Structures are given as structure tokens and as C-alpha cells.
Amino acid sequence: EVQLVESGGGLVKPGGSLRLSCAASGFTFSSYSVNWVRQAPGKGLEWVSSISSSSTYIYYADSVKGRFTISRDNARNSLYLQMNSLRAEDTAVYYCASSLSPTHPETPGYWGQGTLVTVSS
Amino acid sequence: QSALTQPASVSGSPGQSITISCTGMSSDVGGYNHVSWYQQDPGKAPKLMIYDVSNRPSGVSNRLSGSKSGNTASLTISGLQAEDGGDYYCSSYTSSSTLVFGGGTKLTVL
């Protein structure tokens, strides 16, 4: 069974930093692209970033470019999101979502339960 | 990248059919067949219901179907059931190799 478990969320002051982690199990993590998707309280889904299976291709939403860094460690079956210069508008539940299959890198098929990041003074 | 456009809400009675639209541009919905639909219950993670415009993952009811015409994709649910209620989001791959989501549609089963 595919499992994605996010951690690292919490309360941080504006301008601060936070590192999110996502532990994957139940599938060959190293063969799948993975995404971070966030959802502000009461709002819709917003794609944040994606990383290909071997980290060759990395993309970011304009809203986080230059502040967030996505990375992965295939040996540890883990995905990360380093978030710097955090703003109030970054407050959201952050979901880790793997692609549906190695041949569907553009489709987030499996999702974790999310971790809440709150940016407030 | 602007969000895809979805109606804020849709409703229907049990047994009826409803359709949710998702409008984008030629650089996303119109240019690729990588349109997906997700159902989200309150406080839960999104669940993939349709991928590549019209394909259903294993375990998803065949009462759900997807289609696309030009820059607009659609999700149709036939034979509405109470369990179909919730928020629905479309997403599309884009020409920038990113993903974009719709604003979401709240489906109410009356």
C-alpha cells in the first residue's frame, strides 16, 4: 500500500524558515516524480513544486520561486521542502503527492495526509 | 500561471447527473491530455478520480466520466449518490512543465 507521511509543519514567524519532510513507503519511490501541493485555510489547492525521479527536473510555482527548495533522498525514500523567507500567505496545509506511476509524472496520484504550516507573529 | 476556472458550486438530487466544467488555456488544458480530477472531503487529502482526461484509477466508480473539448475539460457524475458530495478540483499539466489547479467546485447532493 502506498503511504506518504508528511512532517515538520508548525508555527513560524514571518521571515523564518521551516523544513518539511515526506516519508514514502509501499512503492519504488526512486522511480516516481513527487510534488508539494498546498491548501490555505478554506481555499483551494495550489501546486508548489515538483521533482523528477532522479532530481534532474525541478520546477516551482512563481509564488515560491527563490524562497523554497525541493529535494529528495531516494536512499531514504524521502522528499523535502526547505522553506525560507516565509510569509503569512504561505500559511497552509502542505501535501506531499507522488505521481500516479513512473509513466505518469504529470499526475499526482497518491497523497499524504498533509502537515500544517502557520506563519504568524 | 492563473488557476483553471471552475464553477463555485453545483448541486443535484440522488439519481441525477451533474457536470463540472474546468476552463483553461491552450497552454494547459487545451494543449495536453494530462487533465485530472480530484475529490476532497473536509479535512481529508484529495483523492484522484480521473486522470489523462477520461481514465479512472482502479476502484473509482464508472459513474464518473471525463471529457475535454478545446480549452475546457468536464467531469460528469451520473446516478448521483450521497457519497459523491464534496469538493472537486481539476488540474492540468502546463507548457511550463508545471501543474495548475482549478479553484474547486462544491458538489451538494440534495
JSON list of C-alpha atoms in Angstrom, two decimals:
[
{"chain": "A", "resi": 1, "resn": "GLU", "atom": "CA", "xyz": [0.00, 0.00, 0.00]},
{"chain": "A", "resi": 2, "resn": "VAL", "atom": "CA", "xyz": [1.34, 3.41, -0.96]},
{"chain": "A", "resi": 3, "resn": "GLN", "atom": "CA", "xyz": [1.94, 5.63, 2.07]},
{"chain": "A", "resi": 4, "resn": "LEU", "atom": "CA", "xyz": [3.16, 9.21, 2.23]},
{"chain": "A", "resi": 5, "resn": "VAL", "atom": "CA", "xyz": [3.64, 10.79, 5.63]},
{"chain": "A", "resi": 6, "resn": "GLU", "atom": "CA", "xyz": [4.49, 14.47, 5.95]},
{"chain": "A", "resi": 7, "resn": "SER", "atom": "CA", "xyz": [6.13, 16.05, 8.98]},
{"chain": "A", "resi": 8, "resn": "GLY", "atom": "CA", "xyz": [7.86, 19.24, 10.01]},
{"chain": "A", "resi": 9, "resn": "GLY", "atom": "CA", "xyz": [4.96, 21.67, 9.99]},
{"chain": "A", "resi": 10, "resn": "GLY", "atom": "CA", "xyz": [4.36, 24.15, 12.78]},
{"chain": "A", "resi": 11, "resn": "LEU", "atom": "CA", "xyz": [4.19, 27.79, 13.79]},
{"chain": "A", "resi": 12, "resn": "VAL", "atom": "CA", "xyz": [6.91, 30.09, 12.45]},
{"chain": "A", "resi": 13, "resn": "LYS", "atom": "CA", "xyz": [7.36, 33.86, 12.42]},
{"chain": "A", "resi": 14, "resn": "PRO", "atom": "CA", "xyz": [7.34, 35.86, 9.18]},
{"chain": "A", "resi": 15, "resn": "GLY", "atom": "CA", "xyz": [10.78, 35.77, 7.63]},
{"chain": "A", "resi": 16, "resn": "GLY", "atom": "CA", "xyz": [11.56, 32.46, 9.31]},
{"chain": "A", "resi": 17, "resn": "SER", "atom": "CA", "xyz": [12.40, 29.06, 7.87]},
{"chain": "A", "resi": 18, "resn": "LEU", "atom": "CA", "xyz": [10.98, 25.57, 8.08]},
{"chain": "A", "resi": 19, "resn": "ARG", "atom": "CA", "xyz": [11.87, 22.23, 6.53]},
{"chain": "A", "resi": 20, "resn": "LEU", "atom": "CA", "xyz": [9.12, 19.78, 5.63]},
{"chain": "A", "resi": 21, "resn": "SER", "atom": "CA", "xyz": [9.74, 16.08, 5.14]},
{"chain": "A", "resi": 22, "resn": "CYS", "atom": "CA", "xyz": [7.72, 13.36, 3.46]},
{"chain": "A", "resi": 23, "resn": "ALA", "atom": "CA", "xyz": [8.43, 9.68, 4.16]},
{"chain": "A", "resi": 24, "resn": "ALA", "atom": "CA", "xyz": [7.34, 7.31, 1.40]},
{"chain": "A", "resi": 25, "resn": "SER", "atom": "CA", "xyz": [6.67, 3.58, 1.58]},
{"chain": "A", "resi": 26, "resn": "GLY", "atom": "CA", "xyz": [4.84, 0.85, -0.30]},
{"chain": "A", "resi": 27, "resn": "PHE", "atom": "CA", "xyz": [6.24, 1.66, -3.74]},
{"chain": "A", "resi": 28, "resn": "THR", "atom": "CA", "xyz": [9.54, 2.18, -5.56]},
{"chain": "A", "resi": 29, "resn": "PHE", "atom": "CA", "xyz": [9.97, 5.82, -4.54]},
{"chain": "A", "resi": 30, "resn": "SER", "atom": "CA", "xyz": [13.06, 6.31, -6.69]},
{"chain": "A", "resi": 31, "resn": "SER", "atom": "CA", "xyz": [11.02, 5.74, -9.87]},
{"chain": "A", "resi": 32, "resn": "TYR", "atom": "CA", "xyz": [8.34, 8.33, -9.20]},
{"chain": "A", "resi": 33, "resn": "SER", "atom": "CA", "xyz": [8.15, 12.10, -9.57]},
{"chain": "A", "resi": 34, "resn": "VAL", "atom": "CA", "xyz": [6.89, 13.85, -6.47]},
{"chain": "A", "resi": 35, "resn": "ASN", "atom": "CA", "xyz": [5.14, 17.14, -5.78]},
{"chain": "A", "resi": 36, "resn": "TRP", "atom": "CA", "xyz": [4.35, 19.51, -2.97]},
{"chain": "A", "resi": 37, "resn": "VAL", "atom": "CA", "xyz": [0.81, 20.94, -3.11]},
{"chain": "A", "resi": 38, "resn": "ARG", "atom": "CA", "xyz": [-0.59, 23.33, -0.53]},
{"chain": "A", "resi": 39, "resn": "GLN", "atom": "CA", "xyz": [-4.01, 24.44, 0.59]},
{"chain": "A", "resi": 40, "resn": "ALA", "atom": "CA", "xyz": [-4.56, 27.64, 2.55]},
{"chain": "A", "resi": 41, "resn": "PRO", "atom": "CA", "xyz": [-7.34, 27.50, 5.17]},
{"chain": "A", "resi": 42, "resn": "GLY", "atom": "CA", "xyz": [-10.71, 27.45, 3.42]},
{"chain": "A", "resi": 43, "resn": "LYS", "atom": "CA", "xyz": [-9.09, 27.81, 0.00]},
{"chain": "A", "resi": 44, "resn": "GLY", "atom": "CA", "xyz": [-8.33, 25.63, -2.99]},
{"chain": "A", "resi": 45, "resn": "LEU", "atom": "CA", "xyz": [-5.33, 23.55, -3.95]},
{"chain": "A", "resi": 46, "resn": "GLU", "atom": "CA", "xyz": [-2.15, 25.25, -5.15]},
{"chain": "A", "resi": 47, "resn": "TRP", "atom": "CA", "xyz": [0.72, 23.36, -6.76]},
{"chain": "A", "resi": 48, "resn": "VAL", "atom": "CA", "xyz": [4.03, 24.40, -5.17]},
{"chain": "A", "resi": 49, "resn": "SER", "atom": "CA", "xyz": [6.87, 22.36, -6.63]},
{"chain": "A", "resi": 50, "resn": "SER", "atom": "CA", "xyz": [7.80, 19.11, -8.32]},
{"chain": "A", "resi": 51, "resn": "ILE", "atom": "CA", "xyz": [10.94, 17.00, -8.63]},
{"chain": "A", "resi": 52, "resn": "SER", "atom": "CA", "xyz": [11.59, 14.18, -11.08]},
{"chain": "A", "resi": 53, "resn": "SER", "atom": "CA", "xyz": [12.60, 10.69, -10.01]},
{"chain": "A", "resi": 54, "resn": "SER", "atom": "CA", "xyz": [16.34, 11.34, -10.25]},
{"chain": "A", "resi": 55, "resn": "SER", "atom": "CA", "xyz": [16.15, 15.04, -9.32]},
{"chain": "A", "resi": 56, "resn": "THR", "atom": "CA", "xyz": [17.05, 16.02, -12.88]},
{"chain": "A", "resi": 57, "resn": "TYR", "atom": "CA", "xyz": [13.99, 18.21, -13.35]},
{"chain": "A", "resi": 58, "resn": "ILE", "atom": "CA", "xyz": [12.81, 20.61, -10.66]},
{"chain": "A", "resi": 59, "resn": "TYR", "atom": "CA", "xyz": [10.04, 23.18, -11.01]},
{"chain": "A", "resi": 60, "resn": "TYR", "atom": "CA", "xyz": [8.48, 25.79, -8.75]},
{"chain": "A", "resi": 61, "resn": "ALA", "atom": "CA", "xyz": [5.39, 27.95, -8.69]},
{"chain": "A", "resi": 62, "resn": "ASP", "atom": "CA", "xyz": [6.19, 31.64, -9.18]},
{"chain": "A", "resi": 63, "resn": "SER", "atom": "CA", "xyz": [4.82, 32.34, -5.70]},
{"chain": "A", "resi": 64, "resn": "VAL", "atom": "CA", "xyz": [7.63, 30.37, -4.03]},
{"chain": "A", "resi": 65, "resn": "LYS", "atom": "CA", "xyz": [10.48, 30.59, -6.54]},
{"chain": "A", "resi": 66, "resn": "GLY", "atom": "CA", "xyz": [13.68, 31.77, -4.89]},
{"chain": "A", "resi": 67, "resn": "ARG", "atom": "CA", "xyz": [12.37, 31.05, -1.38]},
{"chain": "A", "resi": 68, "resn": "PHE", "atom": "CA", "xyz": [11.55, 27.32, -1.39]},
{"chain": "A", "resi": 69, "resn": "THR", "atom": "CA", "xyz": [13.83, 24.43, -2.35]},
{"chain": "A", "resi": 70, "resn": "ILE", "atom": "CA", "xyz": [12.61, 20.93, -3.11]},
{"chain": "A", "resi": 71, "resn": "SER", "atom": "CA", "xyz": [14.91, 17.93, -2.78]},
{"chain": "A", "resi": 72, "resn": "ARG", "atom": "CA", "xyz": [14.75, 14.18, -2.34]},
{"chain": "A", "resi": 73, "resn": "ASP", "atom": "CA", "xyz": [16.85, 11.35, -0.97]},
{"chain": "A", "resi": 74, "resn": "ASN", "atom": "CA", "xyz": [15.98, 8.16, -2.81]},
{"chain": "A", "resi": 75, "resn": "ALA", "atom": "CA", "xyz": [18.12, 6.06, -0.48]},
{"chain": "A", "resi": 76, "resn": "ARG", "atom": "CA", "xyz": [15.94, 7.22, 2.42]},
{"chain": "A", "resi": 77, "resn": "ASN", "atom": "CA", "xyz": [12.66, 7.23, 0.43]},
{"chain": "A", "resi": 78, "resn": "SER", "atom": "CA", "xyz": [12.18, 10.83, 1.46]},
{"chain": "A", "resi": 79, "resn": "LEU", "atom": "CA", "xyz": [11.11, 14.14, -0.04]},
{"chain": "A", "resi": 80, "resn": "TYR", "atom": "CA", "xyz": [11.89, 17.54, 1.44]},
{"chain": "A", "resi": 81, "resn": "LEU", "atom": "CA", "xyz": [10.82, 21.15, 1.13]},
{"chain": "A", "resi": 82, "resn": "GLN", "atom": "CA", "xyz": [13.08, 23.82, 2.57]},
{"chain": "A", "resi": 83, "resn": "MET", "atom": "CA", "xyz": [11.03, 26.96, 3.07]},
{"chain": "A", "resi": 84, "resn": "ASN", "atom": "CA", "xyz": [12.82, 30.26, 3.69]},
{"chain": "A", "resi": 85, "resn": "SER", "atom": "CA", "xyz": [11.66, 33.87, 4.00]},
{"chain": "A", "resi": 86, "resn": "LEU", "atom": "CA", "xyz": [8.22, 32.66, 4.97]},
{"chain": "A", "resi": 87, "resn": "ARG", "atom": "CA", "xyz": [5.24, 34.98, 4.61]},
{"chain": "A", "resi": 88, "resn": "ALA", "atom": "CA", "xyz": [1.76, 34.99, 6.10]},
{"chain": "A", "resi": 89, "resn": "GLU", "atom": "CA", "xyz": [0.39, 33.91, 2.72]},
{"chain": "A", "resi": 90, "resn": "ASP", "atom": "CA", "xyz": [2.43, 30.69, 2.94]},
{"chain": "A", "resi": 91, "resn": "THR", "atom": "CA", "xyz": [0.12, 29.52, 5.75]},
{"chain": "A", "resi": 92, "resn": "ALA", "atom": "CA", "xyz": [-1.43, 26.29, 4.50]},
{"chain": "A", "resi": 93, "resn": "VAL", "atom": "CA", "xyz": [-1.63, 22.55, 4.79]},
{"chain": "A", "resi": 94, "resn": "TYR", "atom": "CA", "xyz": [1.23, 21.16, 2.71]},
{"chain": "A", "resi": 95, "resn": "TYR", "atom": "CA", "xyz": [0.65, 17.86, 0.95]},
{"chain": "A", "resi": 96, "resn": "CYS", "atom": "CA", "xyz": [3.24, 15.53, -0.48]},
{"chain": "A", "resi": 97, "resn": "ALA", "atom": "CA", "xyz": [1.87, 13.86, -3.63]},
{"chain": "A", "resi": 98, "resn": "SER", "atom": "CA", "xyz": [3.61, 11.24, -5.72]},
{"chain": "A", "resi": 99, "resn": "SER", "atom": "CA", "xyz": [2.92, 10.65, -9.37]},
{"chain": "A", "resi": 100, "resn": "LEU", "atom": "CA", "xyz": [0.36, 8.00, -10.28]},
{"chain": "A", "resi": 101, "resn": "SER", "atom": "CA", "xyz": [3.06, 5.85, -11.85]},
{"chain": "A", "resi": 102, "resn": "PRO", "atom": "CA", "xyz": [6.54, 6.21, -13.36]},
{"chain": "A", "resi": 103, "resn": "THR", "atom": "CA", "xyz": [4.85, 6.75, -16.72]},
{"chain": "A", "resi": 104, "resn": "HIS", "atom": "CA", "xyz": [2.50, 9.45, -15.39]},
{"chain": "A", "resi": 105, "resn": "PRO", "atom": "CA", "xyz": [4.87, 12.02, -13.86]},
{"chain": "A", "resi": 106, "resn": "GLU", "atom": "CA", "xyz": [2.38, 14.80, -14.55]},
{"chain": "A", "resi": 107, "resn": "THR", "atom": "CA", "xyz": [-0.40, 13.28, -12.43]},
{"chain": "A", "resi": 108, "resn": "PRO", "atom": "CA", "xyz": [-0.29, 13.47, -8.62]},
{"chain": "A", "resi": 109, "resn": "GLY", "atom": "CA", "xyz": [-1.91, 10.15, -7.85]},
{"chain": "A", "resi": 110, "resn": "TYR", "atom": "CA", "xyz": [-1.10, 9.41, -4.20]},
{"chain": "A", "resi": 111, "resn": "TRP", "atom": "CA", "xyz": [-1.32, 11.98, -1.42]},
{"chain": "A", "resi": 112, "resn": "GLY", "atom": "CA", "xyz": [-0.21, 12.18, 2.17]},
{"chain": "A", "resi": 113, "resn": "GLN", "atom": "CA", "xyz": [-2.42, 13.49, 4.96]},
{"chain": "A", "resi": 114, "resn": "GLY", "atom": "CA", "xyz": [-0.71, 16.89, 4.97]},
{"chain": "A", "resi": 115, "resn": "THR", "atom": "CA", "xyz": [1.16, 18.98, 7.51]},
{"chain": "A", "resi": 116, "resn": "LEU", "atom": "CA", "xyz": [0.04, 22.43, 8.65]},
{"chain": "A", "resi": 117, "resn": "VAL", "atom": "CA", "xyz": [2.38, 25.39, 8.36]},
{"chain": "A", "resi": 118, "resn": "THR", "atom": "CA", "xyz": [1.31, 28.57, 10.11]},
{"chain": "A", "resi": 119, "resn": "VAL", "atom": "CA", "xyz": [3.25, 31.79, 9.54]},
{"chain": "A", "resi": 120, "resn": "SER", "atom": "CA", "xyz": [2.34, 34.35, 12.14]},
{"chain": "A", "resi": 121, "resn": "SER", "atom": "CA", "xyz": [3.98, 36.71, 14.60]},
{"chain": "B", "resi": 1, "resn": "GLN", "atom": "CA", "xyz": [0.08, 30.82, -14.03]},
{"chain": "B", "resi": 2, "resn": "SER", "atom": "CA", "xyz": [-3.63, 31.54, -13.49]},
{"chain": "B", "resi": 3, "resn": "ALA", "atom": "CA", "xyz": [-5.85, 28.97, -11.84]},
{"chain": "B", "resi": 4, "resn": "LEU", "atom": "CA", "xyz": [-8.23, 27.00, -14.02]},
{"chain": "B", "resi": 5, "resn": "THR", "atom": "CA", "xyz": [-11.84, 28.19, -13.88]},
{"chain": "B", "resi": 6, "resn": "GLN", "atom": "CA", "xyz": [-14.47, 26.01, -12.22]},
{"chain": "B", "resi": 7, "resn": "PRO", "atom": "CA", "xyz": [-17.99, 26.86, -11.03]},
{"chain": "B", "resi": 8, "resn": "ALA", "atom": "CA", "xyz": [-18.04, 27.52, -7.30]},
{"chain": "B", "resi": 9, "resn": "SER", "atom": "CA", "xyz": [-20.91, 25.13, -6.68]},
{"chain": "B", "resi": 10, "resn": "VAL", "atom": "CA", "xyz": [-23.05, 22.51, -8.33]},
{"chain": "B", "resi": 11, "resn": "SER", "atom": "CA", "xyz": [-25.96, 20.53, -6.92]},
{"chain": "B", "resi": 12, "resn": "GLY", "atom": "CA", "xyz": [-28.18, 17.65, -7.89]},
{"chain": "B", "resi": 13, "resn": "SER", "atom": "CA", "xyz": [-30.64, 15.16, -6.48]},
{"chain": "B", "resi": 14, "resn": "PRO", "atom": "CA", "xyz": [-29.85, 11.49, -5.98]},
{"chain": "B", "resi": 15, "resn": "GLY", "atom": "CA", "xyz": [-30.03, 9.63, -9.27]},
{"chain": "B", "resi": 16, "resn": "GLN", "atom": "CA", "xyz": [-29.50, 12.72, -11.39]},
{"chain": "B", "resi": 17, "resn": "SER", "atom": "CA", "xyz": [-26.43, 13.61, -13.43]},
{"chain": "B", "resi": 18, "resn": "ILE", "atom": "CA", "xyz": [-24.24, 16.67, -12.99]},
{"chain": "B", "resi": 19, "resn": "THR", "atom": "CA", "xyz": [-21.33, 18.10, -14.93]},
{"chain": "B", "resi": 20, "resn": "ILE", "atom": "CA", "xyz": [-18.48, 20.25, -13.61]},
{"chain": "B", "resi": 21, "resn": "SER", "atom": "CA", "xyz": [-16.52, 22.30, -16.11]},
{"chain": "B", "resi": 22, "resn": "CYS", "atom": "CA", "xyz": [-12.86, 23.30, -15.96]},
{"chain": "B", "resi": 23, "resn": "THR", "atom": "CA", "xyz": [-11.69, 26.03, -18.32]},
{"chain": "B", "resi": 24, "resn": "GLY", "atom": "CA", "xyz": [-8.07, 26.84, -19.03]},
{"chain": "B", "resi": 25, "resn": "MET", "atom": "CA", "xyz": [-5.97, 27.94, -21.97]},
{"chain": "B", "resi": 26, "resn": "SER", "atom": "CA", "xyz": [-4.18, 26.42, -24.92]},
{"chain": "B", "resi": 27, "resn": "SER", "atom": "CA", "xyz": [-1.03, 26.33, -22.76]},
{"chain": "B", "resi": 28, "resn": "ASP", "atom": "CA", "xyz": [-2.60, 23.93, -20.28]},
{"chain": "B", "resi": 29, "resn": "VAL", "atom": "CA", "xyz": [-5.99, 22.19, -20.69]},
{"chain": "B", "resi": 30, "resn": "GLY", "atom": "CA", "xyz": [-6.17, 22.77, -24.43]},
{"chain": "B", "resi": 31, "resn": "GLY", "atom": "CA", "xyz": [-2.62, 21.72, -25.14]},
{"chain": "B", "resi": 32, "resn": "TYR", "atom": "CA", "xyz": [-2.28, 18.49, -23.20]},
{"chain": "B", "resi": 33, "resn": "ASN", "atom": "CA", "xyz": [-4.33, 15.44, -22.33]},
{"chain": "B", "resi": 34, "resn": "HIS", "atom": "CA", "xyz": [-3.00, 15.49, -18.78]},
{"chain": "B", "resi": 35, "resn": "VAL", "atom": "CA", "xyz": [-6.15, 16.73, -17.06]},
{"chain": "B", "resi": 36, "resn": "SER", "atom": "CA", "xyz": [-7.03, 15.19, -13.71]},
{"chain": "B", "resi": 37, "resn": "TRP", "atom": "CA", "xyz": [-9.95, 15.45, -11.32]},
{"chain": "B", "resi": 38, "resn": "TYR", "atom": "CA", "xyz": [-9.82, 15.10, -7.53]},
{"chain": "B", "resi": 39, "resn": "GLN", "atom": "CA", "xyz": [-12.47, 14.72, -4.86]},
{"chain": "B", "resi": 40, "resn": "GLN", "atom": "CA", "xyz": [-11.76, 16.14, -1.42]},
{"chain": "B", "resi": 41, "resn": "ASP", "atom": "CA", "xyz": [-13.80, 15.64, 1.73]},
{"chain": "B", "resi": 42, "resn": "PRO", "atom": "CA", "xyz": [-13.45, 18.16, 4.58]},
{"chain": "B", "resi": 43, "resn": "GLY", "atom": "CA", "xyz": [-10.21, 17.72, 6.47]},
{"chain": "B", "resi": 44, "resn": "LYS", "atom": "CA", "xyz": [-9.01, 14.96, 4.15]},
{"chain": "B", "resi": 45, "resn": "ALA", "atom": "CA", "xyz": [-6.42, 14.69, 1.42]},
{"chain": "B", "resi": 46, "resn": "PRO", "atom": "CA", "xyz": [-7.58, 14.92, -2.21]},
{"chain": "B", "resi": 47, "resn": "LYS", "atom": "CA", "xyz": [-8.34, 11.64, -3.97]},
{"chain": "B", "resi": 48, "resn": "LEU", "atom": "CA", "xyz": [-7.62, 11.11, -7.65]},
{"chain": "B", "resi": 49, "resn": "MET", "atom": "CA", "xyz": [-10.83, 10.30, -9.55]},
{"chain": "B", "resi": 50, "resn": "ILE", "atom": "CA", "xyz": [-9.93, 10.86, -13.22]},
{"chain": "B", "resi": 51, "resn": "TYR", "atom": "CA", "xyz": [-6.57, 11.20, -14.98]},
{"chain": "B", "resi": 52, "resn": "ASP", "atom": "CA", "xyz": [-5.50, 11.89, -18.56]},
{"chain": "B", "resi": 53, "resn": "VAL", "atom": "CA", "xyz": [-8.89, 13.49, -19.27]},
{"chain": "B", "resi": 54, "resn": "SER", "atom": "CA", "xyz": [-11.01, 10.35, -19.09]},
{"chain": "B", "resi": 55, "resn": "ASN", "atom": "CA", "xyz": [-9.24, 7.48, -17.33]},
{"chain": "B", "resi": 56, "resn": "ARG", "atom": "CA", "xyz": [-10.41, 6.15, -13.98]},
{"chain": "B", "resi": 57, "resn": "PRO", "atom": "CA", "xyz": [-7.96, 4.73, -11.42]},
{"chain": "B", "resi": 58, "resn": "SER", "atom": "CA", "xyz": [-8.76, 1.32, -10.08]},
{"chain": "B", "resi": 59, "resn": "GLY", "atom": "CA", "xyz": [-11.60, 1.43, -7.58]},
{"chain": "B", "resi": 60, "resn": "VAL", "atom": "CA", "xyz": [-13.24, 4.61, -8.85]},
{"chain": "B", "resi": 61, "resn": "SER", "atom": "CA", "xyz": [-16.89, 4.24, -9.81]},
{"chain": "B", "resi": 62, "resn": "ASN", "atom": "CA", "xyz": [-17.75, 4.05, -13.52]},
{"chain": "B", "resi": 63, "resn": "ARG", "atom": "CA", "xyz": [-20.49, 6.61, -12.82]},
{"chain": "B", "resi": 64, "resn": "LEU", "atom": "CA", "xyz": [-17.71, 9.19, -13.15]},
{"chain": "B", "resi": 65, "resn": "SER", "atom": "CA", "xyz": [-16.51, 10.16, -16.60]},
{"chain": "B", "resi": 66, "resn": "GLY", "atom": "CA", "xyz": [-14.27, 12.86, -18.00]},
{"chain": "B", "resi": 67, "resn": "SER", "atom": "CA", "xyz": [-14.01, 14.60, -21.34]},
{"chain": "B", "resi": 68, "resn": "LYS", "atom": "CA", "xyz": [-12.36, 17.58, -22.99]},
{"chain": "B", "resi": 69, "resn": "SER", "atom": "CA", "xyz": [-13.22, 19.97, -25.80]},
{"chain": "B", "resi": 70, "resn": "GLY", "atom": "CA", "xyz": [-10.78, 22.71, -26.69]},
{"chain": "B", "resi": 71, "resn": "ASN", "atom": "CA", "xyz": [-9.68, 24.54, -23.56]},
{"chain": "B", "resi": 72, "resn": "THR", "atom": "CA", "xyz": [-12.47, 23.11, -21.38]},
{"chain": "B", "resi": 73, "resn": "ALA", "atom": "CA", "xyz": [-12.49, 19.80, -19.56]},
{"chain": "B", "resi": 74, "resn": "SER", "atom": "CA", "xyz": [-15.56, 18.33, -17.90]},
{"chain": "B", "resi": 75, "resn": "LEU", "atom": "CA", "xyz": [-16.35, 15.83, -15.17]},
{"chain": "B", "resi": 76, "resn": "THR", "atom": "CA", "xyz": [-19.72, 14.13, -15.31]},
{"chain": "B", "resi": 77, "resn": "ILE", "atom": "CA", "xyz": [-21.19, 12.13, -12.46]},
{"chain": "B", "resi": 78, "resn": "SER", "atom": "CA", "xyz": [-24.25, 10.08, -13.32]},
{"chain": "B", "resi": 79, "resn": "GLY", "atom": "CA", "xyz": [-26.66, 8.43, -10.89]},
{"chain": "B", "resi": 80, "resn": "LEU", "atom": "CA", "xyz": [-25.69, 10.84, -8.12]},
{"chain": "B", "resi": 81, "resn": "GLN", "atom": "CA", "xyz": [-25.26, 9.31, -4.69]},
{"chain": "B", "resi": 82, "resn": "ALA", "atom": "CA", "xyz": [-24.82, 10.95, -1.30]},
{"chain": "B", "resi": 83, "resn": "GLU", "atom": "CA", "xyz": [-21.19, 9.78, -1.19]},
{"chain": "B", "resi": 84, "resn": "ASP", "atom": "CA", "xyz": [-20.41, 11.88, -4.29]},
{"chain": "B", "resi": 85, "resn": "GLY", "atom": "CA", "xyz": [-20.71, 15.10, -2.32]},
{"chain": "B", "resi": 86, "resn": "GLY", "atom": "CA", "xyz": [-17.59, 17.13, -1.57]},
{"chain": "B", "resi": 87, "resn": "ASP", "atom": "CA", "xyz": [-15.16, 19.47, -3.24]},
{"chain": "B", "resi": 88, "resn": "TYR", "atom": "CA", "xyz": [-13.89, 18.68, -6.71]},
{"chain": "B", "resi": 89, "resn": "TYR", "atom": "CA", "xyz": [-10.72, 20.09, -8.24]},
{"chain": "B", "resi": 90, "resn": "CYS", "atom": "CA", "xyz": [-9.39, 19.80, -11.76]},
{"chain": "B", "resi": 91, "resn": "SER", "atom": "CA", "xyz": [-5.72, 20.05, -12.60]},
{"chain": "B", "resi": 92, "resn": "SER", "atom": "CA", "xyz": [-3.69, 20.25, -15.77]},
{"chain": "B", "resi": 93, "resn": "TYR", "atom": "CA", "xyz": [-0.11, 19.94, -16.88]},
{"chain": "B", "resi": 94, "resn": "THR", "atom": "CA", "xyz": [1.17, 23.18, -18.44]},
{"chain": "B", "resi": 95, "resn": "SER", "atom": "CA", "xyz": [3.58, 24.26, -21.16]},
{"chain": "B", "resi": 96, "resn": "SER", "atom": "CA", "xyz": [5.96, 25.41, -18.39]},
{"chain": "B", "resi": 97, "resn": "SER", "atom": "CA", "xyz": [6.17, 21.82, -17.10]},
{"chain": "B", "resi": 98, "resn": "THR", "atom": "CA", "xyz": [4.23, 22.88, -14.01]},
{"chain": "B", "resi": 99, "resn": "LEU", "atom": "CA", "xyz": [0.80, 21.93, -12.73]},
{"chain": "B", "resi": 100, "resn": "VAL", "atom": "CA", "xyz": [-2.19, 24.20, -12.28]},
{"chain": "B", "resi": 101, "resn": "PHE", "atom": "CA", "xyz": [-5.36, 23.52, -10.29]},
{"chain": "B", "resi": 102, "resn": "GLY", "atom": "CA", "xyz": [-8.86, 24.85, -10.64]},
{"chain": "B", "resi": 103, "resn": "GLY", "atom": "CA", "xyz": [-10.45, 26.89, -7.88]},
{"chain": "B", "resi": 104, "resn": "GLY", "atom": "CA", "xyz": [-12.64, 23.99, -6.82]},
{"chain": "B", "resi": 105, "resn": "THR", "atom": "CA", "xyz": [-16.34, 23.15, -7.06]},
{"chain": "B", "resi": 106, "resn": "LYS", "atom": "CA", "xyz": [-18.52, 22.21, -4.11]},
{"chain": "B", "resi": 107, "resn": "LEU", "atom": "CA", "xyz": [-20.91, 19.42, -5.09]},
{"chain": "B", "resi": 108, "resn": "THR", "atom": "CA", "xyz": [-24.02, 19.19, -2.96]},
{"chain": "B", "resi": 109, "resn": "VAL", "atom": "CA", "xyz": [-26.25, 16.13, -3.25]},
{"chain": "B", "resi": 110, "resn": "LEU", "atom": "CA", "xyz": [-29.71, 17.39, -2.29]}
]
